[in-house]
Structure formats: structure tokens, C-alpha cells
mmCIF file of C-alpha atoms in Angstrom:
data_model
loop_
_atom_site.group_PDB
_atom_site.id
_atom_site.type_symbol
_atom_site.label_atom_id
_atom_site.label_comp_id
_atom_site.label_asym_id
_atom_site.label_seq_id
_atom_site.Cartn_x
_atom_site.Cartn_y
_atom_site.Cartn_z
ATOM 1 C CA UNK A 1 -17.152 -108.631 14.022
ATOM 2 C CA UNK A 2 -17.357 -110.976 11.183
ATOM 3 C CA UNK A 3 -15.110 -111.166 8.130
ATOM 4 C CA UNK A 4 -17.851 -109.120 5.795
ATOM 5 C CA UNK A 5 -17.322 -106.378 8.644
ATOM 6 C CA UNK A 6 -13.893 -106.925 8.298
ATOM 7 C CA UNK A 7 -13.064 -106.654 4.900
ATOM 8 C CA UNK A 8 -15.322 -102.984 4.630
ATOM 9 C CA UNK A 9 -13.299 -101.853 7.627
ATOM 10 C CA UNK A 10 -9.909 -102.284 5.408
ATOM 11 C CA UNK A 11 -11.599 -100.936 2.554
ATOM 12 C CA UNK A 12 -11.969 -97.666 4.200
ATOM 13 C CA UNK A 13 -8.739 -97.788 6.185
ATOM 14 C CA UNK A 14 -7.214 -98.368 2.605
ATOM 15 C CA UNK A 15 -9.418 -95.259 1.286
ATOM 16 C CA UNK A 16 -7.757 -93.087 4.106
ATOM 17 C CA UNK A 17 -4.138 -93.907 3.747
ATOM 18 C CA UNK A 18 -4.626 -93.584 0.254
ATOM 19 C CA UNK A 19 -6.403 -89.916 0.791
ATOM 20 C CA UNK A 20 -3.339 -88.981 3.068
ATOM 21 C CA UNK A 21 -0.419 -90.497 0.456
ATOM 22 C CA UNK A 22 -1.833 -88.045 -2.181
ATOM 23 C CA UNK A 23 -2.444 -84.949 0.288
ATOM 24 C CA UNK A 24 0.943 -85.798 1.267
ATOM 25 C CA UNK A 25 2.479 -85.656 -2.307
ATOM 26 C CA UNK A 26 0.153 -82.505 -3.171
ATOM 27 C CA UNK A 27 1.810 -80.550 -0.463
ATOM 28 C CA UNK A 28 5.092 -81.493 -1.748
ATOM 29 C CA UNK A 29 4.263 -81.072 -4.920
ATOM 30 C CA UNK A 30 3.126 -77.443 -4.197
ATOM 31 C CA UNK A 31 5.913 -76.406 -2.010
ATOM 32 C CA UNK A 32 8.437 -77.890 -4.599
ATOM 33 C CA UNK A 33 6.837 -75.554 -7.291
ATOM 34 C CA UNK A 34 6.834 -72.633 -5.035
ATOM 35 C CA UNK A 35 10.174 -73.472 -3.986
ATOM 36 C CA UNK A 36 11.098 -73.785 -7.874
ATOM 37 C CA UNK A 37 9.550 -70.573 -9.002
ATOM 38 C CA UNK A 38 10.692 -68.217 -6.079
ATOM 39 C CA UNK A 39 13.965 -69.480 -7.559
ATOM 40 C CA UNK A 40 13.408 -68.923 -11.042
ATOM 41 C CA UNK A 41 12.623 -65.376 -10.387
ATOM 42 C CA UNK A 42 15.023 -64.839 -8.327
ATOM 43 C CA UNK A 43 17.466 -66.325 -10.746
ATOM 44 C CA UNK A 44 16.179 -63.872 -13.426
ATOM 45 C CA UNK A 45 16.390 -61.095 -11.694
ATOM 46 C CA UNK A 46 20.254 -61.406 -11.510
ATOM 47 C CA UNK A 47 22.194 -58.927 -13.807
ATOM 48 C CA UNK A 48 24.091 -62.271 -15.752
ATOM 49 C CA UNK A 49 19.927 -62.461 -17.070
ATOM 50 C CA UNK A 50 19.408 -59.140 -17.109
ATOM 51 C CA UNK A 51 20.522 -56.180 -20.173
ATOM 52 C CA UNK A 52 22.965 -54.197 -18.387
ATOM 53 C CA UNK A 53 23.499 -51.969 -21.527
ATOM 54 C CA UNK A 54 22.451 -50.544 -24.817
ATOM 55 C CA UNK A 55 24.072 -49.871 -27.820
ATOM 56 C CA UNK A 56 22.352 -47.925 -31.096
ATOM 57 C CA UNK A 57 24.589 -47.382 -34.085
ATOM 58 C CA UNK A 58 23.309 -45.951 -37.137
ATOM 59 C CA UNK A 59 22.934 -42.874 -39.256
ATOM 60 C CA UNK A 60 20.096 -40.777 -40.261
ATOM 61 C CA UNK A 61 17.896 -38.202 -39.055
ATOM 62 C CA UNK A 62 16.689 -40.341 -36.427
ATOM 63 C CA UNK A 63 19.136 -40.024 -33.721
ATOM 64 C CA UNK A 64 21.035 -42.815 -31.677
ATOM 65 C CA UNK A 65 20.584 -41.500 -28.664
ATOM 66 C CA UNK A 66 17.109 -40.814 -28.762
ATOM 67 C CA UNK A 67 16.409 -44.749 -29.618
ATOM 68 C CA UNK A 68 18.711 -45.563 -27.394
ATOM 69 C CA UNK A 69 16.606 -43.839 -24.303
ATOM 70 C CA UNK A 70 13.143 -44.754 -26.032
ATOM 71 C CA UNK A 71 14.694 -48.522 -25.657
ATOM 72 C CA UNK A 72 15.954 -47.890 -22.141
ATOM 73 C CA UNK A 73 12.104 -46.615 -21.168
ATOM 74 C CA UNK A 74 10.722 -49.358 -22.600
ATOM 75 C CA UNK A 75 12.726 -52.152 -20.344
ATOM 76 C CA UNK A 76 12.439 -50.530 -17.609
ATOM 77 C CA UNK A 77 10.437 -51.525 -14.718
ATOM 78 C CA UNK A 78 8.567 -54.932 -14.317
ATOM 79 C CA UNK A 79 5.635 -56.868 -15.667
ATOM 80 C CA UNK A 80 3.565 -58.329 -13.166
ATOM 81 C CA UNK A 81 5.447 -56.595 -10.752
ATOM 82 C CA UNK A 82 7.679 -60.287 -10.925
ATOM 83 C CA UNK A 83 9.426 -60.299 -14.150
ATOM 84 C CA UNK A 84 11.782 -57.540 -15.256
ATOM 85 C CA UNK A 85 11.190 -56.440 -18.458
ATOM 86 C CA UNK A 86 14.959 -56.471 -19.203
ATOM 87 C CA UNK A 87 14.964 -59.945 -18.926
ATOM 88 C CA UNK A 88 16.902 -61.568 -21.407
ATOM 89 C CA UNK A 89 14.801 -64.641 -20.781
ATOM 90 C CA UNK A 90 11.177 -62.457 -21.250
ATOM 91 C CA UNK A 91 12.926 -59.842 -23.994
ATOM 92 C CA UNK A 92 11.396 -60.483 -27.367
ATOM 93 C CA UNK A 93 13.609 -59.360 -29.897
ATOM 94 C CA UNK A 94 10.792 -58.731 -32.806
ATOM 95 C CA UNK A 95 8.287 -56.940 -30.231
ATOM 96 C CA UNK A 96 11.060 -54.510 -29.628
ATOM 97 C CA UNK A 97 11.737 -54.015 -33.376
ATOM 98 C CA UNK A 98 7.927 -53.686 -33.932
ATOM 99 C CA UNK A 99 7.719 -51.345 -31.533
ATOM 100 C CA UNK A 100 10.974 -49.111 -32.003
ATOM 101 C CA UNK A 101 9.194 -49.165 -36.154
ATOM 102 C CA UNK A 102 6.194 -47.352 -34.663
ATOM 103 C CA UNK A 103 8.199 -45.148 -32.765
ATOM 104 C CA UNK A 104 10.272 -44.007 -35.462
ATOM 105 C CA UNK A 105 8.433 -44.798 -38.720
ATOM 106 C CA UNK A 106 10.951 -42.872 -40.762
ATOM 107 C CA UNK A 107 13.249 -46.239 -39.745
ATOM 108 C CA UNK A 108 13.696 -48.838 -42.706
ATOM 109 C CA UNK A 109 15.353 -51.396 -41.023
ATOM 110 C CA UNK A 110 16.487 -52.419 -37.253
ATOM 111 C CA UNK A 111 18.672 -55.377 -35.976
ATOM 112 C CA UNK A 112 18.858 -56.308 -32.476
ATOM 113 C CA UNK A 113 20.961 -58.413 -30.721
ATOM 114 C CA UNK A 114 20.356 -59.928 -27.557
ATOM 115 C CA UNK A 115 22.786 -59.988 -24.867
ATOM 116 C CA UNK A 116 23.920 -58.233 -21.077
ATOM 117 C CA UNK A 117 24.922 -55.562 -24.030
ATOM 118 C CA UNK A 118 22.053 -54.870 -26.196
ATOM 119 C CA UNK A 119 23.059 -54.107 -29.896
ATOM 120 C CA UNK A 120 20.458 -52.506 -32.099
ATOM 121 C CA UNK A 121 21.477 -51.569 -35.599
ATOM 122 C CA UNK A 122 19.042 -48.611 -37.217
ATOM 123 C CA UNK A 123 18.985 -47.480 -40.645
ATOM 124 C CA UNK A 124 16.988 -45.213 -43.115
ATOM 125 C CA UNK A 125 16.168 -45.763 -46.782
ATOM 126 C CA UNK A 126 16.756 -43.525 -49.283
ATOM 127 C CA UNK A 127 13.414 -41.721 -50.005
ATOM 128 C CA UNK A 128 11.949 -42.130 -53.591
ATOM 129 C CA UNK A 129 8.541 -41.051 -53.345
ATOM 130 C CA UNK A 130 6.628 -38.496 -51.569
ATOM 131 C CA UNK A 131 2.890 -38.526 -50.772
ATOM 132 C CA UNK A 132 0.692 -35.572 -50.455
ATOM 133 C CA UNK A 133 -2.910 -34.611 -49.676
ATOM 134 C CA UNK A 134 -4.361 -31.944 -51.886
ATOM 135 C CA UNK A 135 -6.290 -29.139 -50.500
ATOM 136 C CA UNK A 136 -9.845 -29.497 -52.504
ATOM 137 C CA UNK A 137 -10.453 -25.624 -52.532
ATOM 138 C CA UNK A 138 -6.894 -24.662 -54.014
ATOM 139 C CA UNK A 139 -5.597 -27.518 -55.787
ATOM 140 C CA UNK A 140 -2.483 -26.950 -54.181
ATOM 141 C CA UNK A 141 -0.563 -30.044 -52.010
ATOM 142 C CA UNK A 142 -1.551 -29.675 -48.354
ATOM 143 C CA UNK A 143 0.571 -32.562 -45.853
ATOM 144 C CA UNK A 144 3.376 -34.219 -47.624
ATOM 145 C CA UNK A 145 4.918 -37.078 -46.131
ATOM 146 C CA UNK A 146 8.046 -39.505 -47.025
ATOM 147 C CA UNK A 147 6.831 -42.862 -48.462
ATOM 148 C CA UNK A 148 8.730 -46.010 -47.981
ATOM 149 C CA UNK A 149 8.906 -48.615 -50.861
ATOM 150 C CA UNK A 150 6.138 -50.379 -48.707
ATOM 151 C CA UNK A 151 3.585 -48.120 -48.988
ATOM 152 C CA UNK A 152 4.130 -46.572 -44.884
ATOM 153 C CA UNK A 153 4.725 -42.637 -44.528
ATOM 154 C CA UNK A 154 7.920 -42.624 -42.902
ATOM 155 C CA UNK A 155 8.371 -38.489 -41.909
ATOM 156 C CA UNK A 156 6.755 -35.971 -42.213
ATOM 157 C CA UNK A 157 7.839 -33.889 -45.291
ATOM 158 C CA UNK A 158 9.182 -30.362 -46.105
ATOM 159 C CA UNK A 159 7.055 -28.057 -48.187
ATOM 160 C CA UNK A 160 8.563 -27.983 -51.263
ATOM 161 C CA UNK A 161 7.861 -25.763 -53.854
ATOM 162 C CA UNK A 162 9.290 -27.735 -56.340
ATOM 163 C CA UNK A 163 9.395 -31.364 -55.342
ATOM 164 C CA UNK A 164 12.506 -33.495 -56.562
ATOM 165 C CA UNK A 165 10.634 -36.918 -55.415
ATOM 166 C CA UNK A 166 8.193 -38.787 -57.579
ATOM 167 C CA UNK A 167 4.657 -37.398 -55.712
ATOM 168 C CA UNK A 168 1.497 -39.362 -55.491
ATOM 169 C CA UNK A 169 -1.480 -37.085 -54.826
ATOM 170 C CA UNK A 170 -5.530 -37.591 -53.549
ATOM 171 C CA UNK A 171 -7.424 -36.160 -51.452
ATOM 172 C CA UNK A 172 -8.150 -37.276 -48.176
ATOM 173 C CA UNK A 173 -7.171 -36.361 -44.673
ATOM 174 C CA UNK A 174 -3.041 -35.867 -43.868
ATOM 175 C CA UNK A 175 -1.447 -39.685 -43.701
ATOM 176 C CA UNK A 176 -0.469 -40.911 -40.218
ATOM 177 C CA UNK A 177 3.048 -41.605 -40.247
ATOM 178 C CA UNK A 178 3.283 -46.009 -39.983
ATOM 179 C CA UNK A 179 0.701 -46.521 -42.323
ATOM 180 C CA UNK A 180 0.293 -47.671 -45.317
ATOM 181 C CA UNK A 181 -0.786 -44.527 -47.307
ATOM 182 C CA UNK A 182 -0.447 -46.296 -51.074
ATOM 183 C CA UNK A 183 -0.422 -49.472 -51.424
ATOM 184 C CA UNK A 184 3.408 -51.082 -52.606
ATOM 185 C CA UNK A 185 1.982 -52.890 -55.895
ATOM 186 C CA UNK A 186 0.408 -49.707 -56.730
ATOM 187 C CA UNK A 187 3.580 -48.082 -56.261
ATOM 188 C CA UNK A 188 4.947 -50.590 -58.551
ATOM 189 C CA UNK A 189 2.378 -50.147 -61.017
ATOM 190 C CA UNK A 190 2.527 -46.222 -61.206
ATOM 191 C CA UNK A 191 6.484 -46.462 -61.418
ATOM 192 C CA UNK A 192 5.894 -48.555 -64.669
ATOM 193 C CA UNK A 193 3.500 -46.189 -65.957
ATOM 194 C CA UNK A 194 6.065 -43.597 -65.263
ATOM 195 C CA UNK A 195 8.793 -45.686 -67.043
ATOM 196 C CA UNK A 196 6.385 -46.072 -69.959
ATOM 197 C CA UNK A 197 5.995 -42.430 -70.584
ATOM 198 C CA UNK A 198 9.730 -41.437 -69.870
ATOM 199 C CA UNK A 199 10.839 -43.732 -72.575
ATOM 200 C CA UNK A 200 8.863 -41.464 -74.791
ATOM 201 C CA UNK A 201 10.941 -38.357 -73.614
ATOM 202 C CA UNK A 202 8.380 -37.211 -71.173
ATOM 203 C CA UNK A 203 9.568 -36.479 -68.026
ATOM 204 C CA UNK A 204 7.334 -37.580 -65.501
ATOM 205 C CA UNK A 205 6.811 -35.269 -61.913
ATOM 206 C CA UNK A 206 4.076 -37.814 -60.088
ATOM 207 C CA UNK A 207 0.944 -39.010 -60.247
ATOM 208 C CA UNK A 208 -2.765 -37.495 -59.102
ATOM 209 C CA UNK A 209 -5.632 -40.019 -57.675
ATOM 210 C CA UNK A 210 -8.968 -38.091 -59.214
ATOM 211 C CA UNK A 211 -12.830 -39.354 -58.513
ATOM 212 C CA UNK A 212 -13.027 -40.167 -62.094
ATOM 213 C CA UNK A 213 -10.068 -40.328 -64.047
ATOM 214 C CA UNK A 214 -6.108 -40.018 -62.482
ATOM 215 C CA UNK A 215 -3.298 -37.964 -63.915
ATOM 216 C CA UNK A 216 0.637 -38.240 -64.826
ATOM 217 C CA UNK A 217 2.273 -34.874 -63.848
ATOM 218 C CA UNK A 218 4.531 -33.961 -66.332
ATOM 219 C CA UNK A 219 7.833 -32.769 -65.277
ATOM 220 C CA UNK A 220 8.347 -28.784 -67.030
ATOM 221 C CA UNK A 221 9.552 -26.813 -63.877
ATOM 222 C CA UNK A 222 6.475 -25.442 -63.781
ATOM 223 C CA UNK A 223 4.556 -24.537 -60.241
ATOM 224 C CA UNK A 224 2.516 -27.380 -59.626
ATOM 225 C CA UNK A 225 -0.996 -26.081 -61.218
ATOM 226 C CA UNK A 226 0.520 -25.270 -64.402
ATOM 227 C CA UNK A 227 2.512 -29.002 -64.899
ATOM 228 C CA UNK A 228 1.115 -30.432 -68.073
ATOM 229 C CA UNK A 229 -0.825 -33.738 -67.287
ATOM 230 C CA UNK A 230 -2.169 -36.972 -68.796
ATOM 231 C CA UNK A 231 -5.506 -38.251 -68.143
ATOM 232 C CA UNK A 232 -5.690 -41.486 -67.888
ATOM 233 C CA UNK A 233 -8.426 -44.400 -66.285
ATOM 234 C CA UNK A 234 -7.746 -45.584 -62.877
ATOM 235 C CA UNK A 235 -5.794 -48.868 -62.778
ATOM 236 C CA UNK A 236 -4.165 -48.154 -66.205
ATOM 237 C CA UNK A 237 -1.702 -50.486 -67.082
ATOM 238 C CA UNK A 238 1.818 -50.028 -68.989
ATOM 239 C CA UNK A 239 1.143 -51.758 -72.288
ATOM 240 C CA UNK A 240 -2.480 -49.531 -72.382
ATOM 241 C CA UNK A 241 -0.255 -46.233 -72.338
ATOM 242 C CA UNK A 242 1.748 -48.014 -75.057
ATOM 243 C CA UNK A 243 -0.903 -48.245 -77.448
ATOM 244 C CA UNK A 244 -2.089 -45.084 -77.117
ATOM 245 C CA UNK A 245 0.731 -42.824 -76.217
ATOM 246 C CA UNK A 246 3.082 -44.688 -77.713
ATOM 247 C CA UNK A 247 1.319 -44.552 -80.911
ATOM 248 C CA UNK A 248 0.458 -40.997 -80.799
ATOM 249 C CA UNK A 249 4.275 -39.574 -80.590
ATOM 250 C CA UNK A 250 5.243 -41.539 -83.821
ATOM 251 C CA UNK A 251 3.278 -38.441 -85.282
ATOM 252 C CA UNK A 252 5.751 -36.073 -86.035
ATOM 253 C CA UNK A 253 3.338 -33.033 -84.971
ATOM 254 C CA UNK A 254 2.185 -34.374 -82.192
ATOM 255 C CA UNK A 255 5.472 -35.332 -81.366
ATOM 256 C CA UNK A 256 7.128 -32.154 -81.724
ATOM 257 C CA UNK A 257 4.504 -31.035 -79.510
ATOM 258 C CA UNK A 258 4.618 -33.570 -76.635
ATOM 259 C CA UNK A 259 8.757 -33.378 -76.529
ATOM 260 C CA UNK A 260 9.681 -29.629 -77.738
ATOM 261 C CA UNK A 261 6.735 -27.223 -76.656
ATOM 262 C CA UNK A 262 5.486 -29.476 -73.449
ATOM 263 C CA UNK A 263 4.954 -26.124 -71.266
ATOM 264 C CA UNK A 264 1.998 -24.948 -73.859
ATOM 265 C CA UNK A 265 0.590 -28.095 -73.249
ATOM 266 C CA UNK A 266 -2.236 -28.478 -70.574
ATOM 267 C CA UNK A 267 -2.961 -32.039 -70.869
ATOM 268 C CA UNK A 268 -2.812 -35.185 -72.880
ATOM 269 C CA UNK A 269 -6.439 -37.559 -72.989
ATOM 270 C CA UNK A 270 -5.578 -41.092 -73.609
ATOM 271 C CA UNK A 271 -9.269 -42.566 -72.114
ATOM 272 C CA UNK A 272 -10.966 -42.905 -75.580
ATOM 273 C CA UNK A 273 -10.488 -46.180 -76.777
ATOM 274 C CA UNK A 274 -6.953 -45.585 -78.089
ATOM 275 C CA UNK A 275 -7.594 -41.886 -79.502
ATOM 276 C CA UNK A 276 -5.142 -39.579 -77.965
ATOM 277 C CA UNK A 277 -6.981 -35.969 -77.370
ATOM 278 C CA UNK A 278 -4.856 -33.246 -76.263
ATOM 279 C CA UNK A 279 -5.386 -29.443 -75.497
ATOM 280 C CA UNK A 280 -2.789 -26.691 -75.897
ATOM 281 C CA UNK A 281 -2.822 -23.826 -72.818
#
């Protein structure tokens, strides 16, 4: 054999060992992650990594303990059929708020804190507005939810005859409870048009989204078809209602009117260029 013979023989000698070396450290490599993860799930599965408890404080009409086993359903079992879904490593604290919020949309705010006890912390707002749909053959408010400063229906409502919320009315199909229904700078915007007119001795009942012009509901303790209303355009801003409203009551007439007789009134116009039309009942 001569040395060119030789030196290809080593070559693939060389090739082979090397081939082996790195099958060699594959296996290793493969039995050390095996090894490695049959460990870390086993170490996960121990109750020191696991919740072993719940705790749900809070008041409201949404109760503890029905949280409390919502929560309990919701860790229970596996995903993957390998990791627990109590898993303090795997639990994710704002998933669980998310979903505990579409659960129980009536909820304002919820803390949790992780641990082998879980803490969760619920409260409710104080409602300030009510949205309803009105019925289009009647007039009358159909489905009235709760309305969070954020725009979301939050509970269902009761039926009131004589609402003691600030309302916002349209049309529409009944609101799903989680979603926004109004949007929250609208609600800001309709609460300053509310302000507006207040500080003119009007009080204000809520406000009605119309096809081609909304309305104020004046507040006379009237039933709801029979509240005196302002006309105004869509998107109407406070300083607008000040020009023309605010004008208007400086009249002594009309403001005798507006502040002393407001049940003969049916409604106020203010969408021609600053004139202020008004009809009497």
C-alpha cells in the first residue's frame, strides 16, 4: 500500500471516529435532556410548586365563594396531560384576572397573589351610569345593563321605572355583558354636556342616541316618554351648548320657562346655528 493509500485510509478512519464521538455525545445529550425534563416535571408536580389553596375576599353582589370555585375549576386538571395547571411555575397571574373579568363582568378590579395559598382580592365599582336599548315600536327602554366608567356592561340591570342612574339610550340589540357598549370618552363627553346644562338649573336624567339628532333627558319625575328633552347634533360639544343654551336662559321668559314650568315643556332645539327653538306640551 503506498503512502497516497495510506493517508486516504486515515482520512476515513478519522471520518468514523469522528461520526462515533458525536453519536456518542448526541445520545448523551438526549438522555441528559430526558433525564432533565422527567425531573422538571416531576419536580413541578410536587405540592411546594403546586396552589394548595384559595382565598377570595371581597364584597359585592358577586359572591366569594362562587369565584373562589370558578378559580378552583379553572386549575384543575393538566395541560398537555404533563403540566398541572396549578402550577405556580405555569400559573399566569393576568390570564387568570382576564379570565375571572369575563366571568364576572360586573367585577371592577381583581388582585391576585401567587403562592401554595392563592389570594385574590375582588371588588365592584360603584355604578354611575346605566345603558339601555329602546324598543323601536314603544319608545319605551327594553335591556338595561350597568355600565362601568370604561364603557363594559357590567350586570344586567333591574327594570326601573324611574331610573336614579344617568341612562344612555339607542337602539340596537341588548349589550353583552364585557363589552364595551359606549365608548369611555363618550362617556366623558356626555357627562360634560350634562354638567353644562345642570349649571343652568336643569336637571339632567340621560342621554338618547337618535339617527339624526340625540337628546338630553331632562330630569321632571316624569315616566320616561313624557321627560322634557333637548335636541341637540351628534358629537355636540360643551362650549356649543354654552352658546346656545347658555344664552337662551339669560332671557327671563325663557328662563322662567326652562327652570319653573319644565314639565309643560316637550323639548328644547338648540341645532339652528345658535337659535334656541322650543315647544311647550
Amino acid at each position: 500500500m503506498n503512502n497516497a493509500s495510506l493517508a486516504k485510509q486515515k482520512q476515513i478512519n478519522l471520518r468514523m471516529q469522528n461520526h462515533q464521538a458525536g453519536r456518542r455525545h448526541r445520545i448523551i445529550f438526549w438522555i441528559f435532556f430526558i433525564v432533565l425534563a422527567i425531573g422538571f416535571f416531576y419536580v413541578i408536580r410536587q405540592p411546594a410548586f403546586r396552589v394548595q389553596n384559595i382565598s377570595v375576599s371581597g364584597s359585592g353582589l358577586v359572591e366569594a365563594k362562587d369565584v373562589k370555585e370558578y378559580v378552583s375549576k379553572k386549575i384543575t386538571g393538566y395541560k398537555y396531560f404533563l403540566i398541572p395547571r396549578d402550577s405556580l411555575v405555569f400559573l399566569k397571574k393576568q390570564n387568570l384576572i382576564n379570565d375571572i373579568f369575563q366571568e364576572f363582568p360586573r367585577l371592577s378590579s381583581i388582585t391576585v397573589q401567587k403562592g401554595k395559598k392563592l389570594n385574590i382580592v375582588i371588588s365592584e365599582p360603584i355604578f354611575k351610569n346605566l345603558y339601555c336599548t329602546l324598543d323601536p315600536d314603544s319608545g319605551f327602554p327594553g335591556g338595561c345593563v350597568l355600565m362601568h366608567e370604561n364603557g363594559k356592561a357590567g350586570s344586567i340591570a333591574p327594570r326601573y321605572s324611574y331610573a336614579p342612574l344617568f341612562s344612555f339610550y339607542s337602539s340596537g340589540i341588548n349589550p353583552i355583558l364585557g363589552t364595551v357598549v359606549v365608548h369611555p370618552n363618550e362617556i366623558i363627553r356626555v357627562r360634560t354636556l350634562e354638567a353644562e346644562v345642570v349649571s343652568y338649573g336643569m336637571p339632567v336624567y340621560g342621554y338618547i342616541y337618535g339617527q339624526g339628532y340625540d337628546e338630553i333627558l331632562l330630569d321632571t319625575g316624569e315616566s320616561f316618554l313624557l321627560l322634557p328633552r333637548i335636541r341637540i347634533l351628534s358629537g355636540t360639544k360643551p362650549e356649543e351648548i354654552k352658546k346656545t343654551l347658555g344664552v337662551a336662559v339669560e332671557d327671563i321668559a325663557v328662563k322662567k320657562l326652562l327652570l319653573e314650568r319644565l314639565d309643560e315643556l316637550e323639548y328644547v332645539d338648540l341645532r339652528f346655528d345658535g337659535q334656541v327653538v322650543y315647544k311647550r306640551r
